[in-house]
């Protein structure tokens, strides 16, 4: 038998509390994209984030470069963009001209509303000794 308190069954309050708690739990994830050029060189880039309530909390931006052996002068241009009708807008960006092959990251520590569809766009310019430098752009999925 259910006990009625103020016109609402006690078991309904427990179920409602459980549902509210479940829908506001934080969810940590990442999104990334990759690209490649000739010679088997490739790169990827993206960001780590947590969705909690009505916010995307982006903690860091990361990349990985597989270019010419021993290169220490690759260029990385990273952006967090908002996908929207019309031109997408850039919400955050960074660049470096001395990235080594392998992994790198930079802190972001920014928050945007979850109704923004965010994505990462990473342009890598591969450093080649005594030759022109090829590039590619990696675009992540939307979150």
Short mmCIF file of C-alpha atoms in Angstrom, two decimals:
data_model
loop_
_atom_site.label_atom_id
_atom_site.label_comp_id
_atom_site.label_asym_id
_atom_site.label_seq_id
_atom_site.Cartn_x
_atom_site.Cartn_y
_atom_site.Cartn_z
CA UNK A 1 0.00 0.00 0.00
CA UNK A 2 1.33 3.46 -0.92
CA UNK A 3 1.37 6.20 1.65
CA UNK A 4 0.10 9.52 0.33
CA UNK A 5 1.97 12.67 1.40
CA UNK A 6 0.62 16.00 0.21
CA UNK A 7 -1.29 14.37 -2.64
CA UNK A 8 1.75 12.55 -4.16
CA UNK A 9 2.58 8.92 -3.62
CA UNK A 10 5.95 8.39 -1.86
CA UNK A 11 7.11 5.88 -4.50
CA UNK A 12 6.57 8.52 -7.21
CA UNK A 13 8.88 10.95 -5.39
CA UNK A 14 11.64 8.32 -5.29
CA UNK A 15 11.27 7.62 -9.03
CA UNK A 16 11.18 11.34 -9.89
CA UNK A 17 14.32 12.01 -7.81
CA UNK A 18 16.14 9.13 -9.49
CA UNK A 19 15.23 10.39 -12.98
CA UNK A 20 16.37 13.95 -12.21
CA UNK A 21 19.66 12.72 -10.78
CA UNK A 22 20.32 10.52 -13.82
CA UNK A 23 19.71 13.29 -16.37
CA UNK A 24 22.12 15.77 -14.74
CA UNK A 25 25.12 13.42 -14.35
CA UNK A 26 28.33 14.60 -16.04
CA UNK A 27 29.60 12.72 -19.10
CA UNK A 28 33.31 12.95 -20.03
CA UNK A 29 34.30 12.30 -23.65
CA UNK A 30 36.43 13.48 -26.54
CA UNK A 31 35.94 14.17 -30.22
CA UNK A 32 38.60 14.13 -32.91
CA UNK A 33 39.21 13.94 -36.63
CA UNK A 34 42.16 12.92 -38.81
CA UNK A 35 43.75 13.72 -42.16
CA UNK A 36 46.71 12.61 -44.27
CA UNK A 37 49.00 13.68 -47.12
CA UNK A 38 51.43 11.82 -49.40
CA UNK A 39 54.42 9.90 -48.01
CA UNK A 40 52.14 8.26 -45.43
CA UNK A 41 52.09 11.33 -43.18
CA UNK A 42 49.02 11.81 -41.05
CA UNK A 43 47.66 13.95 -38.24
CA UNK A 44 44.69 14.16 -35.92
CA UNK A 45 43.23 16.74 -33.57
CA UNK A 46 40.35 17.23 -31.19
CA UNK A 47 39.30 18.14 -27.67
CA UNK A 48 38.34 16.59 -24.35
CA UNK A 49 35.08 17.73 -22.77
CA UNK A 50 32.49 17.00 -20.12
CA UNK A 51 28.77 17.63 -20.56
CA UNK A 52 27.06 18.52 -17.33
CA UNK A 53 23.61 20.04 -17.13
CA UNK A 54 23.45 22.75 -19.79
CA UNK A 55 27.22 23.15 -20.39
CA UNK A 56 29.98 21.71 -22.56
CA UNK A 57 33.11 22.10 -20.39
CA UNK A 58 36.16 21.76 -22.65
CA UNK A 59 39.31 20.92 -20.69
CA UNK A 60 41.99 20.46 -23.37
CA UNK A 61 42.79 20.44 -27.06
CA UNK A 62 45.06 17.69 -28.40
CA UNK A 63 46.83 16.67 -31.59
CA UNK A 64 49.04 13.92 -32.95
CA UNK A 65 51.47 14.32 -35.85
CA UNK A 66 53.11 11.57 -37.89
CA UNK A 67 55.33 13.55 -40.29
CA UNK A 68 58.93 13.55 -41.51
CA UNK A 69 61.21 11.65 -39.13
CA UNK A 70 62.89 13.91 -36.59
CA UNK A 71 60.82 17.00 -37.45
CA UNK A 72 60.46 19.58 -34.67
CA UNK A 73 59.00 22.47 -36.66
CA UNK A 74 55.49 21.28 -37.64
CA UNK A 75 52.78 23.94 -37.45
CA UNK A 76 49.52 23.29 -35.59
CA UNK A 77 46.49 25.57 -35.95
CA UNK A 78 43.61 24.43 -33.74
CA UNK A 79 40.11 25.81 -33.31
CA UNK A 80 36.97 24.95 -31.44
CA UNK A 81 34.14 26.04 -33.68
CA UNK A 82 30.37 26.35 -33.38
CA UNK A 83 28.42 24.62 -36.15
CA UNK A 84 25.54 26.88 -37.08
CA UNK A 85 23.35 27.96 -39.98
CA UNK A 86 25.44 30.25 -42.14
CA UNK A 87 29.16 30.61 -41.46
CA UNK A 88 30.47 28.65 -38.47
CA UNK A 89 32.00 30.77 -35.74
CA UNK A 90 35.36 30.31 -34.04
CA UNK A 91 34.98 30.18 -30.25
CA UNK A 92 38.60 29.43 -29.27
CA UNK A 93 41.88 29.05 -31.16
CA UNK A 94 45.61 28.53 -30.74
CA UNK A 95 48.68 27.92 -32.88
CA UNK A 96 52.25 26.76 -32.53
CA UNK A 97 55.08 26.62 -35.08
CA UNK A 98 57.37 24.21 -33.27
CA UNK A 99 55.38 21.01 -32.75
CA UNK A 100 57.30 17.74 -32.77
CA UNK A 101 56.04 14.52 -34.29
CA UNK A 102 53.89 12.67 -31.78
CA UNK A 103 51.27 13.91 -29.35
CA UNK A 104 50.73 17.35 -27.89
CA UNK A 105 48.03 19.22 -26.02
CA UNK A 106 47.11 22.59 -24.60
CA UNK A 107 44.64 23.52 -21.83
CA UNK A 108 41.36 25.18 -22.83
CA UNK A 109 39.28 25.34 -19.62
CA UNK A 110 36.27 27.03 -21.24
CA UNK A 111 32.53 26.39 -21.06
CA UNK A 112 29.83 26.81 -23.71
CA UNK A 113 26.09 25.99 -23.68
CA UNK A 114 25.14 22.46 -24.73
CA UNK A 115 22.80 23.91 -27.36
CA UNK A 116 26.01 24.88 -29.26
CA UNK A 117 27.13 22.12 -31.64
CA UNK A 118 30.91 22.22 -31.09
CA UNK A 119 33.61 20.69 -33.28
CA UNK A 120 37.40 20.80 -33.62
CA UNK A 121 39.21 21.90 -36.74
CA UNK A 122 42.96 21.23 -36.78
CA UNK A 123 45.27 22.29 -39.61
CA UNK A 124 48.71 20.70 -39.60
CA UNK A 125 51.58 21.96 -41.77
CA UNK A 126 54.19 19.18 -41.98
CA UNK A 127 57.77 20.45 -41.82
CA UNK A 128 59.98 19.02 -44.59
CA UNK A 129 63.69 19.67 -44.82
CA UNK A 130 64.65 21.72 -47.90
CA UNK A 131 61.23 21.30 -49.56
CA UNK A 132 57.76 22.81 -49.57
CA UNK A 133 55.64 21.93 -46.55
CA UNK A 134 52.38 20.03 -47.24
CA UNK A 135 49.33 20.46 -45.01
CA UNK A 136 46.03 18.83 -44.18
CA UNK A 137 42.97 19.77 -42.11
CA UNK A 138 41.27 17.40 -39.68
CA UNK A 139 37.65 18.06 -38.68
CA UNK A 140 36.02 16.26 -35.75
CA UNK A 141 32.45 15.19 -35.24
CA UNK A 142 29.95 17.54 -33.56
CA UNK A 143 29.15 17.36 -29.86
#
